Tab-separated table of C-alpha atoms and ligand atoms in Angstrom:
chain	number	residue	atom	x	y	z
S	1	UNK	CA	10.200	-63.635	14.814
S	2	UNK	CA	13.692	-63.405	13.368
S	3	UNK	CA	14.586	-59.551	12.553
S	4	UNK	CA	15.019	-59.095	8.829
S	5	UNK	CA	18.702	-58.784	7.865
S	6	UNK	CA	19.306	-55.071	6.416
S	7	UNK	CA	21.218	-56.681	3.476
S	8	UNK	CA	20.525	-57.728	-0.277
S	9	UNK	CA	20.141	-61.237	-0.997
S	10	UNK	CA	19.196	-63.252	-4.150
S	11	UNK	CA	17.624	-66.600	-3.292
S	12	UNK	CA	16.220	-67.195	-6.787
S	13	UNK	CA	16.079	-65.209	-10.036
S	14	UNK	CA	13.902	-62.196	-9.738
S	15	UNK	CA	10.886	-62.651	-10.043
S	16	UNK	CA	11.218	-66.156	-8.506
S	17	UNK	CA	8.810	-69.103	-9.115
S	18	UNK	CA	6.481	-68.469	-6.253
S	19	UNK	CA	6.020	-64.682	-7.264
S	20	UNK	CA	5.548	-65.670	-10.900
S	21	UNK	CA	2.887	-68.037	-9.986
S	22	UNK	CA	1.290	-65.416	-7.686
S	23	UNK	CA	1.393	-62.887	-10.250
S	24	UNK	CA	-0.750	-65.258	-12.496
S	25	UNK	CA	-3.433	-65.501	-9.836
S	26	UNK	CA	-3.180	-61.566	-9.589
S	27	UNK	CA	-3.744	-61.180	-13.300
S	28	UNK	CA	-6.956	-63.538	-13.160
S	29	UNK	CA	-8.357	-61.682	-10.016
S	30	UNK	CA	-7.181	-58.108	-10.107
S	31	UNK	CA	-8.157	-55.198	-12.178
S	32	UNK	CA	-5.844	-54.705	-15.335
S	33	UNK	CA	-5.976	-51.024	-14.693
S	34	UNK	CA	-3.305	-51.291	-12.045
S	35	UNK	CA	0.331	-51.275	-12.806
S	36	UNK	CA	3.059	-53.218	-11.322
S	37	UNK	CA	6.627	-51.652	-10.700
S	38	UNK	CA	8.251	-54.859	-9.686
S	39	UNK	CA	6.511	-58.412	-10.305
S	40	UNK	CA	7.366	-59.843	-6.924
S	41	UNK	CA	4.873	-60.663	-3.871
S	42	UNK	CA	6.227	-59.319	-0.624
S	43	UNK	CA	6.571	-61.639	2.396
S	44	UNK	CA	7.599	-59.017	4.983
S	45	UNK	CA	9.476	-55.855	5.234
S	46	UNK	CA	11.394	-54.117	7.885
S	47	UNK	CA	13.448	-50.754	7.523
S	48	UNK	CA	14.931	-50.677	4.013
S	49	UNK	CA	14.486	-54.286	3.078
S	50	UNK	CA	11.544	-55.815	1.260
S	51	UNK	CA	11.694	-59.945	1.497
S	52	UNK	CA	9.433	-61.597	-1.227
S	53	UNK	CA	8.028	-64.952	-1.027
S	54	UNK	CA	10.822	-66.539	-2.813
S	55	UNK	CA	13.198	-65.446	-0.045
S	56	UNK	CA	15.006	-62.628	-2.032
S	57	UNK	CA	15.908	-59.565	0.038
S	58	UNK	CA	15.424	-56.532	-1.969
S	59	UNK	CA	16.746	-53.020	-1.293
S	60	UNK	CA	13.716	-50.402	-1.169
S	61	UNK	CA	14.730	-47.277	-2.736
S	62	UNK	CA	11.296	-46.101	-3.181
S	63	UNK	CA	9.487	-46.336	0.347
S	64	UNK	CA	6.169	-47.334	-1.162
S	65	UNK	CA	6.273	-44.077	-3.139
S	66	UNK	CA	7.721	-42.012	-0.363
S	67	UNK	CA	5.473	-43.473	2.336
S	68	UNK	CA	7.677	-45.474	4.858
S	69	UNK	CA	10.088	-42.765	5.685
S	70	UNK	CA	10.600	-44.072	9.168
S	71	UNK	CA	11.170	-47.590	7.606
S	72	UNK	CA	8.912	-50.375	7.064
S	73	UNK	CA	7.201	-51.644	10.109
S	74	UNK	CA	9.103	-49.243	12.259
S	75	UNK	CA	8.974	-50.563	15.871
S	76	UNK	CA	7.175	-47.483	17.360
S	77	UNK	CA	4.737	-47.501	14.593
S	78	UNK	CA	4.033	-51.282	15.117
S	79	UNK	CA	3.560	-50.994	18.837
S	80	UNK	CA	1.323	-47.897	18.671
S	81	UNK	CA	-0.827	-49.483	16.056
S	82	UNK	CA	-1.182	-52.902	18.000
S	83	UNK	CA	-2.048	-50.991	21.302
S	84	UNK	CA	-4.562	-48.680	19.392
S	85	UNK	CA	-6.367	-51.521	17.554
S	86	UNK	CA	-6.850	-53.429	20.856
S	87	UNK	CA	-8.518	-50.465	22.383
S	88	UNK	CA	-11.108	-49.487	19.714
S	89	UNK	CA	-11.030	-49.835	16.133
S	90	UNK	CA	-13.409	-46.862	15.134
S	91	UNK	CA	-16.031	-44.642	16.465
S	92	UNK	CA	-15.958	-41.928	13.509
S	93	UNK	CA	-14.556	-38.852	14.948
S	94	UNK	CA	-17.545	-36.667	14.203
S	95	UNK	CA	-19.767	-39.088	16.148
S	96	UNK	CA	-17.580	-39.731	19.258
S	97	UNK	CA	-14.122	-37.974	19.312
S	98	UNK	CA	-10.868	-39.390	20.592
S	99	UNK	CA	-7.671	-37.964	21.585
S	100	UNK	CA	-5.560	-39.420	18.880
S	101	UNK	CA	-7.054	-37.260	16.316
S	102	UNK	CA	-6.714	-34.108	18.305
S	103	UNK	CA	-3.144	-34.937	19.095
S	104	UNK	CA	-2.287	-35.476	15.465
S	105	UNK	CA	-3.782	-32.030	14.708
S	106	UNK	CA	-1.962	-30.419	17.486
S	107	UNK	CA	1.256	-31.890	16.168
S	108	UNK	CA	0.667	-30.817	12.551
S	109	UNK	CA	-0.152	-27.343	13.811
S	110	UNK	CA	3.204	-27.303	15.534
S	111	UNK	CA	5.371	-29.001	12.931
S	112	UNK	CA	4.122	-27.259	9.857
S	113	UNK	CA	5.805	-23.829	9.206
S	114	UNK	CA	3.828	-20.557	9.995
S	115	UNK	CA	3.851	-18.235	13.063
S	116	UNK	CA	0.233	-18.019	13.208
S	117	UNK	CA	-2.728	-19.987	14.679
S	118	UNK	CA	-3.361	-23.073	12.638
S	119	UNK	CA	-5.999	-25.919	12.553
S	120	UNK	CA	-6.144	-29.167	10.661
S	121	UNK	CA	-8.539	-31.808	9.396
S	122	UNK	CA	-7.605	-35.442	8.705
S	123	UNK	CA	-8.455	-37.720	5.851
S	124	UNK	CA	-7.784	-41.111	4.280
S	125	UNK	CA	-5.585	-40.237	1.162
S	126	UNK	CA	-3.416	-37.593	-0.408
S	127	UNK	CA	-6.292	-37.034	-3.156
S	128	UNK	CA	-8.950	-36.522	-0.723
S	129	UNK	CA	-6.979	-34.121	1.271
S	130	UNK	CA	-6.293	-32.101	-1.834
S	131	UNK	CA	-10.014	-32.238	-2.581
S	132	UNK	CA	-10.872	-30.868	0.940
S	133	UNK	CA	-8.004	-28.239	0.645
S	134	UNK	CA	-9.771	-27.067	-2.580
S	135	UNK	CA	-13.185	-27.025	-0.930
S	136	UNK	CA	-11.958	-25.259	2.159
S	137	UNK	CA	-10.067	-22.529	-0.054
S	138	UNK	CA	-13.262	-21.915	-2.145
S	139	UNK	CA	-15.570	-21.620	0.902
S	140	UNK	CA	-13.307	-19.249	2.587
S	141	UNK	CA	-12.554	-16.978	-0.259
S	142	UNK	CA	-16.068	-17.439	-2.089
S	143	UNK	CA	-14.266	-17.764	-5.365
S	144	UNK	CA	-13.883	-20.664	-7.791
S	145	UNK	CA	-10.725	-20.517	-9.885
S	146	UNK	CA	-7.847	-22.701	-9.127
S	147	UNK	CA	-4.382	-22.221	-10.362
S	148	UNK	CA	-2.205	-25.289	-10.844
S	149	UNK	CA	0.892	-26.005	-12.825
S	150	UNK	CA	2.553	-28.108	-15.578
S	151	UNK	CA	3.862	-31.352	-14.537
S	152	UNK	CA	1.551	-31.296	-11.429
S	153	UNK	CA	0.206	-34.462	-9.678
S	154	UNK	CA	-2.478	-34.146	-7.375
S	155	UNK	CA	-4.574	-37.501	-7.226
S	156	UNK	CA	-6.864	-39.627	-9.161
S	157	UNK	CA	-10.311	-38.565	-8.118
S	158	UNK	CA	-12.379	-36.488	-10.371
S	159	UNK	CA	-11.397	-32.960	-8.969
S	160	UNK	CA	-7.766	-34.063	-8.562
S	161	UNK	CA	-7.223	-35.547	-12.023
S	162	UNK	CA	-8.386	-32.142	-13.229
S	163	UNK	CA	-5.736	-30.828	-11.130
S	164	UNK	CA	-3.070	-33.208	-12.269
S	165	UNK	CA	-1.311	-32.276	-15.687
S	166	UNK	CA	-0.317	-35.529	-17.335
S	167	UNK	CA	-3.025	-37.210	-19.760
S	168	UNK	CA	-1.520	-40.740	-19.989
S	169	UNK	CA	-1.941	-42.553	-17.696
S	170	UNK	CA	-3.732	-40.399	-15.205
S	171	UNK	CA	-6.647	-38.893	-17.090
S	172	UNK	CA	-7.137	-40.443	-20.716
S	173	UNK	CA	-10.610	-41.376	-21.276
S	174	UNK	CA	-11.695	-40.694	-17.493
S	175	UNK	CA	-13.270	-37.320	-18.178
S	176	UNK	CA	-15.303	-34.946	-18.102
S	177	UNK	CA	-13.149	-33.069	-15.728
S	178	UNK	CA	-14.060	-30.437	-13.218
S	179	UNK	CA	-13.893	-26.893	-14.387
S	180	UNK	CA	-12.344	-23.711	-13.187
S	181	UNK	CA	-8.808	-25.099	-13.017
S	182	UNK	CA	-6.113	-23.065	-14.820
S	183	UNK	CA	-2.781	-24.457	-15.640
S	184	UNK	CA	0.213	-22.250	-15.623
S	185	UNK	CA	3.870	-22.812	-16.868
S	186	UNK	CA	6.107	-24.539	-14.413
S	187	UNK	CA	9.862	-23.350	-14.428
S	188	UNK	CA	11.350	-26.470	-15.219
S	189	UNK	CA	15.013	-25.254	-15.223
S	190	UNK	CA	16.555	-28.200	-17.155
S	191	UNK	CA	14.040	-27.613	-20.138
S	192	UNK	CA	13.455	-23.844	-19.805
S	193	UNK	CA	13.885	-22.104	-23.048
S	194	UNK	CA	14.509	-18.625	-21.583
S	195	UNK	CA	17.546	-17.156	-19.995
S	196	UNK	CA	18.801	-19.567	-17.418
S	197	UNK	CA	19.959	-16.913	-15.105
S	198	UNK	CA	16.597	-15.237	-14.661
S	199	UNK	CA	14.125	-18.178	-14.697
S	200	UNK	CA	12.538	-17.559	-11.314
S	201	UNK	CA	11.774	-13.902	-12.199
S	202	UNK	CA	10.761	-14.490	-15.782
S	203	UNK	CA	8.527	-17.566	-14.911
S	204	UNK	CA	6.779	-15.466	-11.852
S	205	UNK	CA	6.078	-12.561	-14.428
S	206	UNK	CA	4.579	-14.932	-17.005
S	207	UNK	CA	2.376	-16.794	-14.235
S	208	UNK	CA	1.098	-13.632	-12.569
S	209	UNK	CA	0.559	-11.888	-15.862
S	210	UNK	CA	-1.493	-14.935	-17.004
S	211	UNK	CA	-3.517	-15.171	-13.770
S	212	UNK	CA	-4.376	-11.482	-14.128
S	213	UNK	CA	-5.344	-11.178	-17.731
S	214	UNK	CA	-6.694	-14.826	-18.372
S	215	UNK	CA	-8.556	-15.279	-14.906
S	216	UNK	CA	-8.681	-12.340	-13.016
S	217	UNK	CA	-6.761	-12.692	-9.739
S	218	UNK	CA	-9.921	-11.594	-7.773
S	219	UNK	CA	-11.580	-14.841	-9.151
S	220	UNK	CA	-8.904	-16.941	-8.018
S	221	UNK	CA	-9.636	-18.990	-4.469
S	222	UNK	CA	-6.087	-20.801	-4.472
S	223	UNK	CA	-2.791	-21.317	-6.129
S	224	UNK	CA	-1.907	-24.968	-5.625
S	225	UNK	CA	1.798	-26.133	-6.074
S	226	UNK	CA	4.041	-29.020	-4.975
S	227	UNK	CA	7.205	-27.546	-3.567
S	228	UNK	CA	9.299	-30.331	-5.341
S	229	UNK	CA	7.222	-31.700	-8.232
S	230	UNK	CA	6.969	-35.259	-7.422
S	231	UNK	CA	5.436	-37.600	-10.094
S	232	UNK	CA	6.370	-34.968	-12.666
S	233	UNK	CA	10.032	-35.776	-12.284
S	234	UNK	CA	11.455	-34.201	-9.024
S	235	UNK	CA	11.465	-30.556	-10.624
S	236	UNK	CA	12.646	-28.095	-7.944
S	237	UNK	CA	11.212	-24.778	-8.859
S	238	UNK	CA	13.957	-22.152	-9.140
S	239	UNK	CA	14.636	-20.445	-5.776
S	240	UNK	CA	12.658	-17.375	-5.434
S	241	UNK	CA	9.592	-18.504	-7.633
S	242	UNK	CA	7.413	-19.951	-4.924
S	243	UNK	CA	7.943	-17.099	-2.269
S	244	UNK	CA	7.160	-14.604	-5.248
S	245	UNK	CA	4.000	-16.411	-5.968
S	246	UNK	CA	3.063	-16.616	-2.443
S	247	UNK	CA	3.485	-12.768	-2.150
S	248	UNK	CA	1.299	-12.284	-5.218
S	249	UNK	CA	-1.185	-14.781	-3.585
S	250	UNK	CA	-1.244	-12.523	-0.326
S	251	UNK	CA	-1.531	-9.299	-2.127
S	252	UNK	CA	-4.692	-10.714	-4.039
S	253	UNK	CA	-6.264	-12.555	-0.988
S	254	UNK	CA	-5.663	-15.899	-2.776
S	255	UNK	CA	-4.917	-18.962	-0.476
S	256	UNK	CA	-1.432	-20.179	-1.186
S	257	UNK	CA	-1.510	-24.246	-1.074
S	258	UNK	CA	1.602	-26.379	-0.845
S	259	UNK	CA	0.808	-30.031	-1.735
S	260	UNK	CA	3.537	-31.635	0.286
S	261	UNK	CA	2.168	-35.001	0.046
S	262	UNK	CA	5.463	-36.328	-1.336
S	263	UNK	CA	7.836	-33.826	-0.319
S	264	UNK	CA	6.663	-33.547	3.302
S	265	UNK	CA	7.405	-35.339	6.647
S	266	UNK	CA	11.333	-35.123	6.632
S	267	UNK	CA	11.850	-36.365	2.976
S	268	UNK	CA	13.868	-33.370	1.591
S	269	UNK	CA	16.055	-32.738	4.825
S	270	UNK	CA	13.376	-30.376	6.297
S	271	UNK	CA	10.047	-31.354	7.976
S	272	UNK	CA	8.453	-29.558	4.910
S	273	UNK	CA	9.852	-28.790	1.582
S	274	UNK	CA	8.877	-25.060	1.678
S	275	UNK	CA	11.111	-24.701	4.695
S	276	UNK	CA	14.170	-24.487	2.159
S	277	UNK	CA	12.901	-21.149	1.264
S	278	UNK	CA	11.599	-20.047	4.719
S	279	UNK	CA	8.074	-20.095	3.266
S	280	UNK	CA	4.967	-20.164	5.478
S	281	UNK	CA	2.005	-21.255	3.141
S	282	UNK	CA	-1.513	-20.527	4.150
S	283	UNK	CA	-2.395	-24.142	3.618
S	284	UNK	CA	-0.229	-27.512	3.763
S	285	UNK	CA	-1.457	-30.791	2.551
S	286	UNK	CA	0.271	-33.799	4.059
S	287	UNK	CA	0.022	-37.599	3.356
S	288	UNK	CA	2.205	-40.443	2.624
S	289	UNK	CA	5.076	-40.112	5.016
S	290	UNK	CA	2.610	-38.955	7.893
S	291	UNK	CA	1.768	-42.397	9.156
S	292	UNK	CA	4.427	-44.905	8.148
S	293	UNK	CA	2.204	-46.645	5.638
S	294	UNK	CA	-1.183	-46.524	7.339
S	295	UNK	CA	-3.765	-44.608	5.303
S	296	UNK	CA	-3.731	-40.779	6.587
S	297	UNK	CA	-3.737	-37.518	5.133
S	298	UNK	CA	-4.208	-33.982	6.468
S	299	UNK	CA	-5.001	-30.096	5.507
S	300	UNK	CA	-3.319	-27.755	7.748
S	301	UNK	CA	-4.095	-24.118	7.551
S	302	UNK	CA	-4.537	-20.481	9.188
S	303	UNK	CA	-7.377	-21.163	11.673
S	304	UNK	CA	-9.505	-18.639	10.074
S	305	UNK	CA	-9.482	-20.602	6.910
S	306	UNK	CA	-9.990	-23.949	8.545
S	307	UNK	CA	-13.045	-22.594	10.627
S	308	UNK	CA	-14.766	-20.773	7.539
S	309	UNK	CA	-16.899	-23.872	6.803
S	310	UNK	CA	-20.178	-24.507	8.424
S	311	UNK	CA	-20.485	-27.190	10.977
S	312	UNK	CA	-20.974	-30.456	9.058
S	313	UNK	CA	-19.531	-29.162	5.970
S	314	UNK	CA	-16.379	-31.198	6.317
S	315	UNK	CA	-16.110	-34.909	7.284
S	316	UNK	CA	-15.784	-38.453	6.325
S	317	UNK	CA	-16.311	-41.977	7.724
S	318	UNK	CA	-12.951	-42.926	8.318
S	319	UNK	CA	-10.714	-40.018	8.096
S	320	UNK	CA	-8.222	-39.783	10.995
S	321	UNK	CA	-9.302	-43.264	12.155
S	322	UNK	CA	-7.895	-43.915	15.720
S	323	UNK	CA	-5.360	-46.709	14.734
S	324	UNK	CA	-3.786	-44.627	11.830
S	325	UNK	CA	-3.601	-41.535	14.310
S	326	UNK	CA	-1.637	-43.750	16.665
S	327	UNK	CA	0.706	-44.677	13.916
S	328	UNK	CA	1.062	-40.935	13.110
S	329	UNK	CA	1.949	-40.049	16.517
S	330	UNK	CA	4.525	-42.853	16.607
S	331	UNK	CA	6.147	-41.626	13.161
S	332	UNK	CA	6.363	-38.111	14.371
S	333	UNK	CA	8.134	-39.264	17.538
S	334	UNK	CA	10.351	-41.561	15.484
S	335	UNK	CA	11.324	-38.484	13.104
S	336	UNK	CA	12.099	-36.380	16.171
S	337	UNK	CA	13.977	-38.971	18.229
S	338	UNK	CA	15.865	-40.515	15.294
S	339	UNK	CA	16.720	-37.157	13.862
S	340	UNK	CA	15.440	-38.215	10.640
S	341	UNK	CA	15.483	-34.733	9.103
S	342	UNK	CA	19.206	-34.471	9.413
S	343	UNK	CA	19.455	-38.060	8.275
S	344	UNK	CA	17.328	-37.160	5.000
S	345	UNK	CA	19.884	-34.449	4.359
S	346	UNK	CA	22.798	-36.880	4.933
S	347	UNK	CA	21.276	-39.519	2.435
S	348	UNK	CA	20.927	-36.717	0.014
S	349	UNK	CA	24.348	-35.825	0.194
S	350	UNK	CA	25.343	-39.452	-0.382
S	351	UNK	CA	22.981	-39.671	-3.379
S	352	UNK	CA	24.014	-36.565	-5.081
S	353	UNK	CA	27.725	-37.248	-4.863
S	354	UNK	CA	27.304	-40.674	-6.231
S	355	UNK	CA	24.712	-39.593	-9.016
S	356	UNK	CA	27.012	-36.713	-10.051
S	357	UNK	CA	29.883	-39.278	-10.439
S	358	UNK	CA	27.877	-41.398	-12.669
S	359	UNK	CA	26.666	-38.290	-14.670
S	360	UNK	CA	30.174	-37.449	-15.281
S	361	UNK	CA	30.729	-40.810	-16.819
S	362	UNK	CA	27.529	-41.452	-18.649
S	363	UNK	CA	26.490	-38.547	-20.850
S	364	UNK	CA	22.938	-39.989	-21.025
S	365	UNK	CA	22.382	-38.536	-17.512
S	366	UNK	CA	21.194	-35.087	-18.409
S	367	UNK	CA	20.659	-33.874	-14.851
S	368	UNK	CA	20.763	-34.756	-11.146
S	369	UNK	CA	18.542	-32.875	-9.065
S	370	UNK	CA	16.273	-32.713	-5.886
S	371	UNK	CA	16.237	-31.750	-2.357
S	372	UNK	CA	17.537	-34.091	0.572
S	373	UNK	CA	16.573	-37.622	0.134
S	374	UNK	CA	14.183	-36.702	-2.832
S	375	UNK	CA	16.773	-37.000	-5.735
S	376	UNK	CA	16.380	-37.980	-9.298
S	377	UNK	CA	18.215	-38.302	-12.453
S	378	UNK	CA	16.614	-37.367	-15.919
S	379	UNK	CA	17.990	-39.637	-18.883
S	380	UNK	CA	18.206	-38.202	-22.416
S	381	UNK	CA	19.940	-39.119	-25.704
S	382	UNK	CA	23.640	-38.349	-25.722
S	383	UNK	CA	24.298	-34.720	-26.787
S	384	UNK	CA	20.756	-33.781	-26.582
S	385	UNK	CA	17.962	-33.257	-24.165
S	386	UNK	CA	15.759	-35.676	-25.960
S	387	UNK	CA	14.028	-37.967	-23.310
S	388	UNK	CA	15.433	-41.479	-23.274
S	389	UNK	CA	12.838	-43.595	-21.579
S	390	UNK	CA	14.416	-46.769	-23.074
S	391	UNK	CA	17.416	-46.389	-21.138
S	392	UNK	CA	15.557	-45.729	-18.074
S	393	UNK	CA	13.514	-48.999	-18.345
S	394	UNK	CA	16.805	-50.999	-19.017
S	395	UNK	CA	18.526	-49.568	-15.839
S	396	UNK	CA	15.408	-50.168	-13.683
S	397	UNK	CA	15.074	-53.698	-14.985
S	398	UNK	CA	18.753	-54.456	-14.368
S	399	UNK	CA	18.591	-53.013	-10.776
S	400	UNK	CA	15.382	-55.169	-10.187
S	401	UNK	CA	17.169	-58.363	-11.448
S	402	UNK	CA	19.802	-57.504	-8.914
S	403	UNK	CA	17.383	-56.945	-5.903
S	404	UNK	CA	17.099	-53.224	-5.982
S	405	UNK	CA	13.771	-51.573	-6.362
S	406	UNK	CA	14.050	-48.251	-7.854
S	407	UNK	CA	10.879	-46.099	-8.976
S	408	UNK	CA	10.420	-43.881	-11.946
S	409	UNK	CA	8.776	-40.494	-12.635
S	410	UNK	CA	8.553	-37.700	-15.252
S	411	UNK	CA	6.341	-36.185	-17.627
S	412	UNK	CA	8.381	-37.883	-20.292
S	413	UNK	CA	8.820	-41.154	-18.621
S	414	UNK	CA	12.660	-40.739	-18.415
S	415	UNK	CA	13.381	-39.868	-14.753
S	416	UNK	CA	14.771	-42.323	-12.115
S	417	UNK	CA	13.716	-41.293	-8.608
S	418	UNK	CA	15.237	-42.174	-5.316
S	419	UNK	CA	13.116	-42.161	-2.115
S	420	UNK	CA	14.709	-44.388	0.128
S	421	UNK	CA	13.396	-45.015	3.733
S	422	UNK	CA	15.288	-42.588	5.994
S	423	UNK	CA	16.535	-45.139	8.154
S	424	UNK	CA	18.447	-46.898	5.386
S	425	UNK	CA	22.029	-47.752	6.377
S	426	UNK	CA	24.824	-45.960	4.550
S	427	UNK	CA	26.011	-49.336	3.603
S	428	UNK	CA	22.687	-50.520	2.121
S	429	UNK	CA	22.228	-47.208	0.393
S	430	UNK	CA	25.835	-47.553	-1.265
S	431	UNK	CA	25.071	-51.027	-2.212
S	432	UNK	CA	22.167	-49.916	-4.060
S	433	UNK	CA	24.066	-47.188	-5.819
S	434	UNK	CA	26.651	-49.773	-6.769
S	435	UNK	CA	23.993	-51.730	-8.472
S	436	UNK	CA	22.813	-48.735	-10.241
S	437	UNK	CA	26.244	-47.999	-11.615
S	438	UNK	CA	26.474	-51.546	-12.786
S	439	UNK	CA	23.080	-50.921	-14.609
S	440	UNK	CA	24.380	-48.065	-16.506
S	441	UNK	CA	27.601	-50.107	-17.398
S	442	UNK	CA	25.508	-52.876	-18.772
S	443	UNK	CA	23.630	-50.430	-21.368
Z	1	PLZ	N1	-0.314	-35.029	-4.268
Z	1	PLZ	C1	2.188	-34.473	-4.646
Z	1	PLZ	O1	2.619	-37.386	-4.892
Z	1	PLZ	C2	0.408	-39.312	-4.722
Z	1	PLZ	C3	0.522	-41.496	-6.936
Z	1	PLZ	C4	0.859	-42.940	-6.946
Z	1	PLZ	P1	-2.917	-40.360	-2.768
Z	1	PLZ	N2	1.620	-39.672	-5.486
Z	1	PLZ	C5	1.469	-41.047	-5.886
Z	1	PLZ	C6	-0.022	-43.304	-8.225
Z	1	PLZ	O2	0.271	-43.668	-9.274
Z	1	PLZ	O3	-1.401	-43.357	-7.881
Z	1	PLZ	C7	0.321	-37.688	-4.574
Z	1	PLZ	C8	1.237	-36.802	-4.720
Z	1	PLZ	C9	1.143	-35.434	-4.537
Z	1	PLZ	C10	-1.115	-35.971	-4.191
Z	1	PLZ	C11	-1.046	-37.301	-4.405
Z	1	PLZ	C12	-2.139	-38.159	-3.996
Z	1	PLZ	O4	-2.070	-38.847	-2.817
Z	1	PLZ	O5	-2.681	-40.764	-1.427
Z	1	PLZ	O6	-2.260	-41.336	-3.774
Z	1	PLZ	O7	-4.250	-39.877	-3.037
């Protein structure tokens, strides 16, 4: 098969006639509860280019929501999956174990920060891993309260909906929700009303005071936080906040859990985003980037926490399926051999420089923020901080019409987020940013 050229190409209008016809079939056959970011049908995708069925080549600035960090159909992943599936498709790890599962756990225990003995468990989705993390922390501490934050996203299952902050679209009408979940203020620097110079300390005092007075620290099983808040709009907690929180957790025998589903696996210019503050969480949740698009998620924690459940207390039919484990091992090899952690930092520099130049020109860009190749801009009305989702929608639509796929985010629906595959060439990245600049000029 011809390799897919890593360049943008418009063969038709976007969406083209074949995609438009297929989207009509989708409308008839598929639940209306699912959204569509870009109404084209993919034919194939390699590295940072998605080719649709009309022959358009689209630059992928979203990586399938931060999943194909190693690129779409990365060669090592394709080979590993093909070999694994030809060997055996499934036994269930708790029925007849296999080496791939063990090796992925060994790799996670090695790659996650923390100079203590760790163990892991594998699941199918980020939400399922978050559910397991909470189960394990509750079992270990024999406590029930869970502390989460404003703007958080942790999934769409019943428990993880309760952990997630935003009502529309994630929760509305889907309750009742699980109890014993307590939501705390998130120090969102751009929108913080207090003293900008003492946000981390002030927020820490506020949160720990609330935990002590409103819940009782001795009732708290876990504090769950995204080291870079993902769906909520790429909010980076101010430096010092998370380490302070973890110190409080440790003092009170609370399990400190980092949800690195979106921020992990090389995305932020570190293997895990907590490494930016030299943190060693008790527990880390991985998914998305871990297996190059194959469904895999994991919980990694201190061995004593992971071993506290009784035998048979944890499990699942597919979790850590052999084919998916082979993909994960190939992803880890790719990240290490292609030095994608450094590459993420490099991409981040290009993104931030280019977006800051745009911000200087267009006052509706209120803030440029993020870590590594996890960067966003927040759009506001000129001279205010009032969210500007209309401008966001127009810019995104313009980019799509020119063959650039860019994702959105944010509690106020006004954040444009950049999560390109880490193998994207500088040339392709700059082309996409050029189209984005045209999008702002077109407003
Ligand atoms: N934790 C931090 O970002 C998934 C959601 C897409 P799953 N984010 C993308 C959508 O609209 O459904 C996510 C996340 C963080 C957990 C999850 C959940 O991961 O694999 O989607 O279950």
